[in-house]
């Protein structure tokens, strides 16, 4: 917990001032019962009205002072606590943005969301409670205990038995509670994952009429979370009545001892009333301390999950980079490149790849499912780093460039087309935030997107909704291609990015590539051979290995895999044409 407090450095004066104000509040508050006892024993007993008025005025001033200190401390604690949570959330989010793909693979999206929300809220509340209770409750406890012993040691001696009893109870319950709450937070991940998956795929759920199944699935996850929460809280349910038993037993003992001392003229009534108030304060302080410890134990489970994300180091770095280096052209070369996701794994996903692509060339990549097409091109912008060998861009090792400069030179349209909430023009400007409307219209025409955009009532200002739900799959692909072209990259990678468009539109897009970005190196991963047959060269991948490289005609003549794929697609096209 302490290791995270450095993220509250912006609010250190609030964090420092708050405990001092708490101490002032406690001192003023706990002086009042003593003055009340003095009024009973000295003012009322002696009918001294002047003493009563003067002491009463002191009590009033102390009450106002205590109220002011408490209110200001509460405000400072809230500011520091909320600020701490904000900083912690920012640090986590920034580190997640720096993750490589392999880092991201370690965590589910639902788990990261839980850590950024539920876990941080838990730690934030604990920090805020720490600023107030961690100082107030112990100071209140010690001050009230001292006042009790100053008034009468015989009555106060009861705490010599009560305090050790409570400490032992806390030491027993604490570790058990920590283990149970850790399990509960893991269940939160599963619960959030179930909700997220269902809401993202809500259209699929409805189209397959699977609402009842998803309701049962949600209920199962919800019930599992409930059971974990109940299991965790059971230990606290046991602690609460035990604390009440200790508290009421203490009161009974104090009243019994106090009554005996009053009857024996060893204790005055006013002093006894002060002791009763202090006893109540001591017991309440102990309850507050117990509550804080419980909160702290719960927060420890969240702290460990937060630190996992903060301390996660990206597999990618700029340690070997020259910050002044820029990508001059789109030449690409793979030199004995091998890659595996798990460095301790037995089999390479990409195995000893050697390939050179000249700047401005159009290269197609064909291969079956799992042949490592996407993985191979992901090594170019360093979404992953090679396990062996070297990837070169513009004649230099990709590690010579900073990650920022390398990725600025590469546009990649991923297999899963992603758009964001907002308008079409806002999404397109991800490619170039300073692009003019004329430039945007030009790339949209090249990507065959302009006509359908203008068919919307609001044109380029049309709101896409979350994830681009207001456009079809083919429209989404064309918008993503336009966004990538707007970046004016040295290298453009299309990962099966025209699968949802018809062959005519596909050909028009490829024609636009030749005319609009002739100097850009274009890599097209495709399932349809028609999408790559006019490429300068075509790469055939098989089980992570480059099986052949050549033109369409060369591969038809010399490569069995390519020929089989081509013939099967041609037969499918003929059958489809016959059916029509």
XYZ file of C-alpha atoms in Angstrom:
580
model
C 0.000 0.000 0.000
C 2.777 2.406 0.954
C 4.483 1.853 -2.396
C 1.478 3.449 -4.139
C 1.420 6.568 -1.968
C 4.047 8.217 -4.195
C 1.250 8.791 -6.708
C -0.360 11.148 -4.185
C 2.652 13.514 -4.265
C 0.630 16.275 -5.970
C -1.617 16.357 -2.925
C 1.026 16.008 -0.225
C 0.187 19.264 1.569
C -3.458 18.168 1.908
C -2.284 14.726 3.051
C 0.067 16.296 5.638
C -2.372 18.940 6.894
C -5.253 16.493 7.313
C -3.714 14.443 10.197
C -2.789 17.600 12.125
C -6.338 18.882 11.799
C -7.567 15.472 12.965
C -5.359 15.690 16.039
C -6.710 19.177 16.754
C -10.279 17.939 16.362
C -9.686 15.018 18.737
C -7.944 17.124 21.375
C -10.734 19.717 21.400
C -13.475 17.077 21.303
C -12.075 14.985 24.136
C -11.405 17.931 26.408
C -15.148 18.646 26.503
C -16.137 15.566 28.644
C -13.537 16.571 31.260
C -14.981 20.092 31.411
C -18.484 18.624 31.672
C -17.385 16.547 34.659
C -15.828 19.642 36.245
C -19.133 21.510 35.866
C -20.941 18.687 37.700
C -18.364 18.280 40.480
C -17.346 21.936 40.958
C -19.998 24.198 39.448
C -23.261 22.421 40.240
C -22.035 20.914 43.533
C -20.957 24.382 44.790
C -23.765 26.314 43.072
C -21.055 28.403 41.367
C -22.858 29.921 38.360
C -19.828 31.924 37.242
C -17.768 28.742 37.000
C -20.584 27.065 35.087
C -20.853 29.948 32.570
C -17.095 30.277 32.010
C -16.564 26.535 31.610
C -19.661 26.262 29.378
C -18.288 29.031 27.137
C -14.985 27.131 26.866
C -16.927 23.992 25.890
C -18.813 25.918 23.186
C -15.615 27.358 21.711
C -13.971 23.938 21.760
C -16.988 22.372 20.038
C -16.864 25.010 17.281
C -13.104 24.536 16.940
C -13.489 20.761 16.774
C -16.234 21.097 14.149
C -14.081 23.429 12.017
C -11.041 21.162 12.200
C -13.125 18.102 11.352
C -14.872 19.739 8.376
C -11.622 21.071 6.909
C -9.869 17.731 7.439
C -12.731 15.913 5.711
C -12.453 18.221 2.696
C -8.673 17.866 2.462
C -8.935 14.073 2.781
C -11.542 13.978 -0.010
C -9.389 16.131 -2.324
C -6.264 14.055 -1.618
C -8.160 10.754 -1.929
C -9.863 11.608 -5.221
C -6.638 13.078 -6.580
C -4.724 9.961 -5.582
C -7.262 7.771 -7.382
C -7.058 9.964 -10.484
C -3.258 9.829 -10.599
C -3.217 6.087 -10.000
C -5.743 5.506 -12.758
C -3.743 7.705 -15.147
C -0.487 5.859 -14.403
C -2.154 2.488 -14.968
C -3.823 3.582 -18.197
C -0.620 5.115 -19.594
C 1.299 1.929 -18.846
C -1.400 -0.170 -20.536
C -1.066 2.048 -23.618
C 2.644 1.186 -23.711
C 2.012 -2.568 -23.536
C 3.139 -4.696 -26.425
C 0.712 -7.253 -27.817
C 2.417 -9.947 -25.750
C 1.879 -7.871 -22.578
C -1.787 -7.385 -23.434
C -2.167 -11.130 -23.951
C -1.436 -11.667 -20.241
C -4.572 -9.847 -19.107
C -8.188 -10.091 -20.185
C -9.954 -6.855 -21.095
C -12.456 -7.455 -18.282
C -9.635 -7.836 -15.761
C -8.029 -4.551 -16.823
C -11.391 -2.771 -16.596
C -11.938 -4.144 -13.074
C -8.482 -3.032 -12.003
C -9.022 0.463 -13.425
C -12.399 0.850 -11.722
C -13.288 -1.396 -8.778
C -9.740 -1.942 -7.521
C -8.708 1.708 -7.759
C -11.924 2.840 -6.059
C -11.175 0.431 -3.208
C -7.605 1.730 -2.807
C -8.722 5.349 -3.183
C -11.323 4.981 -0.417
C -8.779 3.237 1.803
C -6.282 6.072 1.276
C -8.946 8.634 2.159
C -9.905 6.617 5.222
C -6.224 6.325 6.090
C -5.797 10.109 6.182
C -8.668 10.432 8.623
C -9.059 7.209 10.627
C -5.433 6.144 10.759
C -4.648 9.298 12.713
C -7.947 10.163 14.320
C -8.833 6.759 15.792
C -5.429 5.968 17.400
C -5.007 9.535 18.709
C -8.566 9.476 20.017
C -7.940 6.078 21.599
C -4.682 7.117 23.303
C -5.972 10.512 24.456
C -9.194 9.063 25.881
C -7.257 6.250 27.585
C -4.872 8.764 29.203
C -7.801 10.863 30.406
C -9.461 7.743 31.864
C -6.361 6.749 33.828
C -5.862 10.337 35.027
C -9.394 10.380 36.443
C -9.378 6.879 37.980
C -6.941 3.996 37.459
C -9.162 1.322 39.035
C -11.972 1.743 36.527
C -9.559 2.217 33.625
C -7.663 -1.004 34.408
C -10.405 -2.945 32.595
C -8.735 -1.955 29.313
C -5.615 -3.909 30.243
C -7.679 -7.030 29.471
C -9.880 -5.701 26.655
C -7.186 -4.290 24.348
C -5.042 -7.473 24.083
C -8.213 -9.483 23.423
C -9.174 -7.291 20.449
C -5.606 -7.266 19.048
C -5.471 -11.072 19.084
C -8.835 -11.226 17.308
C -7.639 -8.877 14.570
C -4.439 -10.874 14.047
C -6.475 -14.057 13.607
C -9.190 -12.642 11.344
C -6.985 -10.412 9.121
C -5.097 -13.072 7.082
C -8.255 -15.147 6.592
C -10.146 -12.117 5.302
C -7.324 -11.161 2.895
C -7.378 -14.586 1.248
C -11.144 -14.528 0.837
C -11.296 -11.016 -0.603
C -8.586 -11.856 -3.154
C -10.799 -14.688 -4.375
C -13.776 -12.324 -4.549
C -11.918 -9.829 -6.774
C -10.953 -12.625 -9.170
C -14.656 -13.392 -9.474
C -15.212 -9.738 -10.402
C -13.001 -10.292 -13.462
C -15.127 -13.204 -14.627
C -18.346 -11.299 -13.983
C -17.198 -8.226 -15.931
C -15.969 -10.469 -18.735
C -19.390 -12.091 -19.032
C -21.140 -8.707 -19.204
C -18.652 -7.261 -21.673
C -18.831 -10.199 -24.039
C -22.622 -10.206 -23.995
C -23.021 -6.467 -24.630
C -20.432 -6.362 -27.415
C -22.053 -9.316 -29.174
C -25.667 -8.345 -28.407
C -26.629 -8.430 -32.110
C -25.276 -11.965 -32.477
C -27.127 -13.017 -29.321
C -30.406 -11.699 -30.714
C -29.886 -13.088 -34.205
C -29.386 -16.589 -32.778
C -32.200 -16.095 -30.229
C -29.819 -16.899 -27.371
C -31.180 -14.412 -24.840
C -32.270 -17.158 -22.435
C -28.864 -18.825 -22.626
C -27.089 -15.518 -21.963
C -29.423 -14.780 -19.052
C -28.520 -18.119 -17.498
C -24.840 -17.464 -18.173
C -25.114 -14.039 -16.527
C -26.989 -15.512 -13.563
C -24.276 -18.131 -13.116
C -21.518 -15.481 -13.075
C -23.587 -13.192 -10.855
C -24.347 -15.983 -8.376
C -20.679 -17.010 -8.311
C -19.717 -13.425 -7.445
C -22.435 -13.284 -4.786
C -21.231 -16.528 -3.217
C -17.629 -15.281 -3.198
C -18.717 -11.987 -1.613
C -20.792 -13.766 1.046
C -17.913 -16.128 1.769
C -15.585 -13.134 2.206
C -18.047 -11.199 4.343
C -18.779 -14.172 6.619
C -15.571 -13.557 8.502
C -16.670 -9.955 9.088
C -20.118 -11.124 10.182
C -18.413 -13.142 12.885
C -16.194 -10.208 13.885
C -19.032 -7.708 14.350
C -21.007 -9.528 17.081
C -17.755 -10.468 18.849
C -16.839 -6.787 18.909
C -20.287 -5.949 20.280
C -19.904 -8.561 23.042
C -16.530 -7.057 24.037
C -17.969 -3.541 23.907
C -21.038 -4.202 26.073
C -19.053 -6.362 28.485
C -16.669 -3.454 28.955
C -19.539 -1.040 29.626
C -21.080 -3.396 32.192
C -17.747 -3.820 33.964
C -17.101 -0.059 33.985
C -20.567 0.704 35.375
C -20.177 -1.987 38.035
C -16.751 -0.760 39.174
C -17.775 2.904 38.958
C -20.914 2.352 41.019
C -18.918 0.647 43.769
C -16.393 3.499 43.851
C -19.142 6.172 43.990
C -20.853 4.389 46.877
C -17.488 4.191 48.660
C -16.872 7.927 48.034
C -13.763 7.086 45.984
C -15.193 8.612 42.792
C -17.337 11.670 42.157
C -20.417 11.567 39.918
C -19.066 14.157 37.434
C -15.763 12.311 37.109
C -17.643 9.049 36.536
C -19.753 10.663 33.787
C -16.515 11.795 32.116
C -15.108 8.242 32.374
C -18.248 6.812 30.772
C -17.853 9.225 27.852
C -14.183 8.347 27.475
C -14.927 4.619 27.653
C -17.438 5.059 24.849
C -14.832 7.006 22.869
C -12.186 4.321 23.434
C -14.504 1.542 22.301
C -15.646 3.519 19.253
C -11.998 4.181 18.406
C -11.299 0.478 18.581
C -14.248 -0.211 16.280
C -12.941 2.415 13.833
C -9.486 0.836 13.945
C -11.006 -2.592 13.302
C -13.066 -1.231 10.388
C -9.959 0.407 8.966
C -7.972 -2.820 9.259
C -10.772 -4.691 7.460
C -10.789 -2.027 4.739
C -7.002 -2.204 4.554
C -7.082 -5.989 4.202
C -9.621 -5.707 1.379
C -7.518 -3.005 -0.274
C -4.402 -5.176 -0.126
C -6.019 -7.559 -2.612
C -6.675 -4.599 -4.920
C -3.176 -3.180 -4.390
C -1.522 -6.371 -5.611
C -3.678 -6.377 -8.761
C -2.963 -2.692 -9.445
C 0.777 -3.128 -8.943
C 0.807 -6.031 -11.383
C -0.333 -3.667 -14.137
C 1.840 -0.720 -13.077
C 4.964 -2.882 -12.756
C 4.350 -4.741 -16.003
C 7.207 -3.759 -18.292
C 6.615 -3.658 -22.013
C 8.551 -6.231 -23.980
C 9.285 -3.435 -26.446
C 11.557 -0.480 -25.711
C 13.682 2.151 -27.407
C 16.938 1.183 -25.702
C 18.722 0.590 -29.019
C 16.990 3.428 -30.895
C 18.463 6.588 -32.384
C 15.925 9.330 -31.696
C 17.123 11.388 -34.662
C 16.562 8.553 -37.150
C 13.626 8.732 -39.560
C 12.220 6.100 -41.922
C 13.383 7.164 -45.379
C 11.427 4.691 -47.504
C 9.244 1.583 -47.372
C 11.850 -1.041 -48.189
C 11.335 -4.129 -45.986
C 13.653 -7.064 -45.397
C 13.266 -10.176 -43.241
C 16.632 -11.759 -42.439
C 16.434 -15.264 -40.938
C 13.424 -14.172 -38.889
C 11.875 -16.571 -36.399
C 9.233 -15.761 -33.804
C 7.251 -17.494 -31.073
C 4.794 -15.959 -28.628
C 6.235 -17.852 -25.692
C 10.023 -17.621 -25.608
C 10.111 -20.974 -23.829
C 7.865 -22.582 -26.432
C 9.087 -25.448 -28.592
C 7.772 -24.397 -31.987
C 8.295 -21.172 -33.928
C 5.170 -19.432 -35.194
C 7.288 -17.784 -37.904
C 10.180 -20.018 -38.894
C 13.364 -18.711 -40.567
C 11.667 -16.190 -42.870
C 13.815 -14.492 -45.526
C 12.125 -11.932 -47.745
C 12.985 -8.589 -49.348
C 10.347 -6.096 -50.500
C 11.414 -3.053 -52.496
C 10.008 0.365 -51.644
C 6.761 1.056 -53.506
C 6.069 -2.587 -54.362
C 2.714 -4.235 -53.868
C 3.105 -7.641 -52.220
C 0.321 -10.135 -51.576
C 0.425 -12.752 -48.836
C -1.584 -15.959 -49.178
C -1.807 -18.872 -46.770
C -4.182 -21.073 -44.853
C -5.610 -20.340 -41.424
C -2.834 -20.416 -38.832
C -0.047 -20.003 -41.388
C 1.205 -16.876 -39.490
C 0.270 -14.253 -42.095
C -0.812 -11.677 -39.498
C 2.057 -12.530 -37.181
C 4.621 -12.000 -39.956
C 3.431 -8.490 -40.834
C 3.001 -7.585 -37.141
C 6.785 -7.791 -36.814
C 7.225 -4.836 -39.204
C 5.812 -2.096 -36.891
C 7.131 -4.004 -33.843
C 3.781 -5.037 -32.475
C 5.924 -8.008 -31.511
C 9.708 -8.340 -31.515
C 11.438 -11.151 -33.375
C 12.773 -14.071 -31.358
C 15.625 -14.606 -33.820
C 16.902 -12.752 -36.860
C 16.256 -9.193 -37.928
C 13.509 -7.134 -39.561
C 14.774 -4.139 -41.534
C 12.773 -1.134 -42.735
C 14.313 1.534 -44.939
C 17.610 -0.331 -44.781
C 17.815 -0.214 -40.964
C 16.929 -2.623 -38.195
C 13.466 -1.720 -36.875
C 15.019 -1.472 -33.396
C 17.178 1.435 -34.616
C 14.040 3.589 -34.842
C 12.003 4.752 -31.886
C 8.704 2.887 -31.724
C 6.889 6.168 -32.365
C 8.851 6.983 -35.538
C 8.579 3.435 -36.865
C 4.820 3.239 -36.365
C 4.349 6.739 -37.790
C 5.764 5.343 -41.035
C 3.466 2.299 -41.053
C -0.312 2.145 -41.441
C -1.932 -1.146 -40.569
C -5.553 -2.059 -41.182
C -6.076 -4.939 -38.793
C -8.097 -8.056 -39.446
C -10.722 -6.813 -36.988
C -11.811 -3.394 -38.184
C -12.169 -1.002 -35.264
C -13.956 2.330 -35.246
C -14.607 4.511 -32.230
C -17.530 6.456 -30.839
C -17.880 9.790 -32.604
C -18.405 11.068 -36.110
C -16.970 9.648 -39.325
C -14.636 12.611 -39.774
C -13.349 12.271 -36.195
C -12.527 8.618 -36.843
C -10.793 9.400 -40.124
C -8.621 12.034 -38.472
C -6.956 9.294 -36.430
C -4.854 8.994 -39.602
C -3.949 12.680 -39.531
C -5.458 14.979 -36.926
C -4.592 18.045 -39.039
C -6.007 16.734 -42.318
C -8.166 19.130 -44.329
C -11.657 18.203 -45.487
C -10.367 18.053 -49.073
C -7.701 15.491 -48.088
C -10.292 13.433 -46.226
C -12.681 13.410 -49.168
C -9.819 12.407 -51.503
C -8.811 9.326 -49.478
C -12.460 8.344 -48.992
C -12.988 8.433 -52.750
C -9.881 6.279 -53.182
C -11.198 3.803 -50.585
C -14.633 3.781 -52.272
C -16.198 5.211 -49.123
C -17.242 8.716 -50.229
C -20.510 7.730 -51.920
C -21.980 5.810 -48.999
C -20.814 8.510 -46.564
C -22.664 11.167 -48.547
C -25.792 8.970 -48.558
C -26.124 9.641 -44.828
C -28.119 12.773 -43.898
C -25.187 14.202 -41.937
C -22.480 13.048 -44.345
C -19.029 13.088 -42.773
C -20.518 14.284 -39.473
C -22.591 11.126 -39.097
C -22.258 9.640 -35.617
C -20.970 6.073 -35.893
C -22.036 4.940 -32.427
C -19.907 2.712 -30.238
C -17.576 0.575 -32.340
C -19.146 1.754 -35.617
C -22.448 -0.063 -35.130
C -24.226 2.220 -37.625
C -22.294 0.973 -40.676
C -22.000 -2.414 -42.365
C -18.920 -4.631 -42.331
C -17.872 -3.565 -45.834
C -18.403 0.115 -45.050
C -16.390 -0.241 -41.875
C -13.515 -1.812 -43.847
C -13.487 1.032 -46.365
C -13.457 3.660 -43.615
C -10.509 1.907 -41.964
C -8.639 1.825 -45.296
C -9.322 5.536 -45.830
C -8.068 6.278 -42.309
C -4.858 4.344 -42.993
C -4.288 6.117 -46.336
C -4.795 9.531 -44.727
C -1.683 8.871 -42.651
C 0.406 8.952 -45.871
C 2.555 6.058 -44.667
C 5.750 4.653 -46.113
C 4.260 1.165 -45.616
C 0.580 0.189 -45.812
C -0.442 -3.211 -44.452
C -3.931 -4.567 -45.185
C -4.756 -7.668 -43.157
C -7.645 -9.267 -45.058
C -9.199 -5.809 -45.100
C -11.391 -6.148 -48.187
C -13.026 -9.470 -47.341
C -16.413 -7.832 -46.808
C -16.465 -5.833 -50.061
C -17.372 -7.122 -53.521
C -14.683 -7.921 -56.081
C -15.437 -4.801 -58.178
C -14.980 -2.481 -55.187
C -11.888 -4.444 -54.206
C -10.344 -3.871 -57.638
C -11.180 -0.146 -57.532
C -9.441 0.174 -54.155
C -6.326 -1.594 -55.478
C -6.352 0.663 -58.528
C -6.478 3.695 -56.204
C -3.439 2.368 -54.347
C -1.448 2.367 -57.611
C -2.540 5.851 -58.586
C -2.717 7.658 -55.239
C 0.157 6.147 -53.228
C 2.623 4.744 -55.798
C 5.655 5.236 -53.527
C 4.057 3.474 -50.554
C 4.952 -0.164 -50.012
C 1.691 -2.112 -49.921
C 1.323 -5.500 -48.252
C -2.033 -7.183 -48.799
C -3.035 -10.266 -46.824
C -5.991 -11.893 -48.537
C -8.028 -15.076 -48.754
C -9.121 -14.329 -52.330
C -6.401 -14.710 -54.916
C -8.222 -12.118 -57.053
C -7.240 -9.537 -54.412
C -3.509 -10.122 -54.923
C -3.069 -11.624 -58.415
C -1.939 -8.296 -59.912
C 0.607 -7.703 -57.100
C 4.279 -7.316 -57.991
C 4.996 -10.421 -55.944
C 2.966 -12.897 -53.928
C 4.240 -14.692 -50.823
C 2.816 -18.129 -50.012
C 2.986 -19.044 -46.331
C 2.572 -22.539 -44.969
C 2.745 -23.327 -41.243
C 4.879 -20.265 -40.476
C 7.346 -20.840 -43.328
C 7.657 -19.006 -46.628
C 6.806 -21.748 -49.112
C 7.217 -19.685 -52.293
C 7.538 -16.139 -53.644
C 6.667 -15.069 -57.177
C 4.163 -13.500 -59.520
C 0.698 -14.905 -60.055
C 1.752 -16.706 -63.249
C 4.957 -18.100 -61.697
C 3.161 -19.482 -58.659
C 0.394 -21.040 -60.752
C 3.057 -22.904 -62.673
C 5.465 -23.798 -59.879
C 3.673 -23.840 -56.501
C 1.258 -26.608 -55.560
C -0.367 -24.762 -52.599
C -1.082 -21.624 -54.629
C -2.410 -23.606 -57.583
C -4.780 -25.631 -55.387
C -6.161 -22.492 -53.741
C -6.607 -20.787 -57.121
C -8.370 -23.759 -58.701
C -10.697 -24.243 -55.716
C -11.688 -20.587 -55.859
C -12.198 -20.710 -59.603
C -14.425 -23.769 -59.277
C -16.389 -22.013 -56.533
C -16.851 -18.971 -58.744
C -18.044 -21.135 -61.644
C -20.484 -23.025 -59.406
C -21.831 -19.778 -58.057
C -22.197 -18.393 -61.559
C -24.016 -21.554 -62.665
C -26.406 -21.310 -59.769
C -27.238 -17.776 -60.697
